PDB file of C-alpha atoms in Angstrom:
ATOM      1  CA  UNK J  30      96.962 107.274  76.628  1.00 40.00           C
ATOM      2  CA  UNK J  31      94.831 110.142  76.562  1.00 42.00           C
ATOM      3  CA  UNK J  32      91.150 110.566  74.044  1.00 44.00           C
ATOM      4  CA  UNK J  33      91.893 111.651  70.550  1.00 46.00           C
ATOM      5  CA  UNK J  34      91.362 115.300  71.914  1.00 47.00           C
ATOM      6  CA  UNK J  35      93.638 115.060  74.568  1.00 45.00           C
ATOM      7  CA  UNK J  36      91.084 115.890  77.282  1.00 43.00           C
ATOM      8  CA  UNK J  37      89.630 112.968  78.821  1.00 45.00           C
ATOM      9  CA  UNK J  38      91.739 110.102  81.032  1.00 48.00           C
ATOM     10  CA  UNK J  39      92.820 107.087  80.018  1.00 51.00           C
ATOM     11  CA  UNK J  40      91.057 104.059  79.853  1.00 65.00           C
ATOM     12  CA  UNK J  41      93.765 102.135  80.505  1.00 76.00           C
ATOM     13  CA  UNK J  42      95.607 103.443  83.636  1.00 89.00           C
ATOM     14  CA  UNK J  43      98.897 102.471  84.563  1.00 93.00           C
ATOM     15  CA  UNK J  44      98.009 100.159  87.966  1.00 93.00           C
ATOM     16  CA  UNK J  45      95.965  97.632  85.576  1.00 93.00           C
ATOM     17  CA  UNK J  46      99.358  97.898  83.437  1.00 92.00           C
ATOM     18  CA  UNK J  47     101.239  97.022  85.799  1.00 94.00           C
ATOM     19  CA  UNK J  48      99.136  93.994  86.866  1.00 95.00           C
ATOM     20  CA  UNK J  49      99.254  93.009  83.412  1.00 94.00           C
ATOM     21  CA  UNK J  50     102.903  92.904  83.372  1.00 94.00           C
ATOM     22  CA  UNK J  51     103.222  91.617  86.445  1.00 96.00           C
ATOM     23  CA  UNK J  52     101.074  88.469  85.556  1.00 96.00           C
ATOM     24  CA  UNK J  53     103.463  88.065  82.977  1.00 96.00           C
ATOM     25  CA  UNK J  54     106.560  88.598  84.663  1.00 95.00           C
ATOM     26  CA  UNK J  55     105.556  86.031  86.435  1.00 96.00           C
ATOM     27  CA  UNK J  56     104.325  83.303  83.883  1.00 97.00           C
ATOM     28  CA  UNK J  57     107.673  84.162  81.867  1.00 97.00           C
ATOM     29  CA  UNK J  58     110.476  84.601  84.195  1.00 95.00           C
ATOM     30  CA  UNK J  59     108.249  82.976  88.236  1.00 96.00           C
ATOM     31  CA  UNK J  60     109.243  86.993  89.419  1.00 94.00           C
ATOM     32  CA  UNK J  61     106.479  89.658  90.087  1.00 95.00           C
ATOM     33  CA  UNK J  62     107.604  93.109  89.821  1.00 95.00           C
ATOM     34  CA  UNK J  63     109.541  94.997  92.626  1.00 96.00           C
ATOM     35  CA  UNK J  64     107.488  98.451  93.122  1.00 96.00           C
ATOM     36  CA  UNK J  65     109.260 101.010  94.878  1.00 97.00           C
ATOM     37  CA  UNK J  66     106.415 103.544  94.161  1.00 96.00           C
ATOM     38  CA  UNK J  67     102.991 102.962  93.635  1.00 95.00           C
ATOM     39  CA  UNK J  68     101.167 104.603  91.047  1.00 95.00           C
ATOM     40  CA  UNK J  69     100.289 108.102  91.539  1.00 95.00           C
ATOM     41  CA  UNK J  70      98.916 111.123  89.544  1.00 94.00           C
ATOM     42  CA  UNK J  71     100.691 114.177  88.776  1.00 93.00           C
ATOM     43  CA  UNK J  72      99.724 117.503  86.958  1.00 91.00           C
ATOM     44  CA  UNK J  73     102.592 119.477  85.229  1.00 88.00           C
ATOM     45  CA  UNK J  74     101.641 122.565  83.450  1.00 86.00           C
ATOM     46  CA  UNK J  75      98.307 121.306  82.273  1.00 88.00           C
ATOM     47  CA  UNK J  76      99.305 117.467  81.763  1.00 91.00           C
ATOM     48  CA  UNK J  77      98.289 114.846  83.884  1.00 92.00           C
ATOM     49  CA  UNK J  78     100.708 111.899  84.677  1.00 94.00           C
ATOM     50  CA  UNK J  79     100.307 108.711  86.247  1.00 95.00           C
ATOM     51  CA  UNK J  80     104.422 108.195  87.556  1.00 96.00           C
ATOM     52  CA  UNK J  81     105.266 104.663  89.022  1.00 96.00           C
ATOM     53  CA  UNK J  82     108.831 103.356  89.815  1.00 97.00           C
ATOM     54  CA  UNK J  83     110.069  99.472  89.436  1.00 97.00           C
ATOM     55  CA  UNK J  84     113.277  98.406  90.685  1.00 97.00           C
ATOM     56  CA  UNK J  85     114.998  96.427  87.327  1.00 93.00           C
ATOM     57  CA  UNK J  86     117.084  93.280  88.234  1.00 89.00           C
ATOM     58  CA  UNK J  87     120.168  95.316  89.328  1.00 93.00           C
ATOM     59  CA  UNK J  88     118.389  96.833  91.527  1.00 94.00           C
ATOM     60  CA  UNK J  89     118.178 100.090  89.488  1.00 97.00           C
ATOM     61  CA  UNK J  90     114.879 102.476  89.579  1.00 97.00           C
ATOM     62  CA  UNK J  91     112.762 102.593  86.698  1.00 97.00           C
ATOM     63  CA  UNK J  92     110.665 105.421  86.000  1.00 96.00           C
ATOM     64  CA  UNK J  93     107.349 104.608  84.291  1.00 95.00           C
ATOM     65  CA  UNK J  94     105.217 107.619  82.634  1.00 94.00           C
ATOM     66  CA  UNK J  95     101.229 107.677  81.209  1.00 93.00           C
ATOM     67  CA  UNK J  96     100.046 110.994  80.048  1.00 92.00           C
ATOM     68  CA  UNK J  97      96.534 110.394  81.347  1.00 89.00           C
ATOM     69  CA  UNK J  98      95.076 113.547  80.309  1.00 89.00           C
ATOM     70  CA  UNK J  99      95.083 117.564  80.000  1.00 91.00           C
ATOM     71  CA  UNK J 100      93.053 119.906  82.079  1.00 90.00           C
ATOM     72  CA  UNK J 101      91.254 122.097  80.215  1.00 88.00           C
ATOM     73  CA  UNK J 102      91.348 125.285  82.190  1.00 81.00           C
ATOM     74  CA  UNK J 103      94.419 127.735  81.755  1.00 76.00           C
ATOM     75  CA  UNK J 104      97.147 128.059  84.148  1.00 69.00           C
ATOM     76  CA  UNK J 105      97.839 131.456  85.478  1.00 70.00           C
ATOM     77  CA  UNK J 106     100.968 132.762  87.315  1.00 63.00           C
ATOM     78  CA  UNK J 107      98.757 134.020  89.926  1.00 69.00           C
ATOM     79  CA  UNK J 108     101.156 137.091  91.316  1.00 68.00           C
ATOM     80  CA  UNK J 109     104.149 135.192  90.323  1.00 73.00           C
ATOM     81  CA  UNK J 110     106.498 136.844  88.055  1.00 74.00           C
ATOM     82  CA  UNK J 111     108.931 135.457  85.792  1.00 74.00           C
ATOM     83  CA  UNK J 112     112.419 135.554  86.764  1.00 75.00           C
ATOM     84  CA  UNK J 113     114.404 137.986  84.423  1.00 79.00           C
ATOM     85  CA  UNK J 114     118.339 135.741  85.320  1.00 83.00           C
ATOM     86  CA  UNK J 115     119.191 139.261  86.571  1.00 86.00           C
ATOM     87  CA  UNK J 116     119.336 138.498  90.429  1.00 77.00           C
ATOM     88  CA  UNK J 117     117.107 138.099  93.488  1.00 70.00           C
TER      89      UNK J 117
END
């Protein structure tokens, strides 16, 4: 996760999670993980993400999620304007 404050990225990123549970996928069950998608970072709003999918034993995507940090500046709508629901 994130520093106390929320600001700063995590120590513990989610590619050396991963690894870890990989290592012991594979000393529990002799299987290492099936990755479909690398780990990569994404900002929404002002959050930063580390997203990463697994296939489970069915074959079945698995979405894994670490909030890795916030950004600290504001986001502005730059010349965007809300949409009212009234139409286009």
């Amino acid at each position: 996760g994130a520093s106390a404050d929320g600001s700063a990225c995590a120590l513990y990123q989610l590619r050396e999670w991963m690894d870890d549970l990989n290592a012991l996928s594979v000393e529990k069950f002799g299987k290492s993980l099936r990755v479909a998608l690398e780990p990569t970072k994404r900002i929404i709003g002002r959050d930063v993400y580390e997203m990463a999918f697994l296939y489970d034993a069915d074959g079945g995507l698995v979405e894994l999620l670490n909030h890795s940090g916030r950004l600290e500046q504001e986001m502005t709508m730059d010349g965007w304007e809300p949409w009212d629901g009234k139409g286009f």
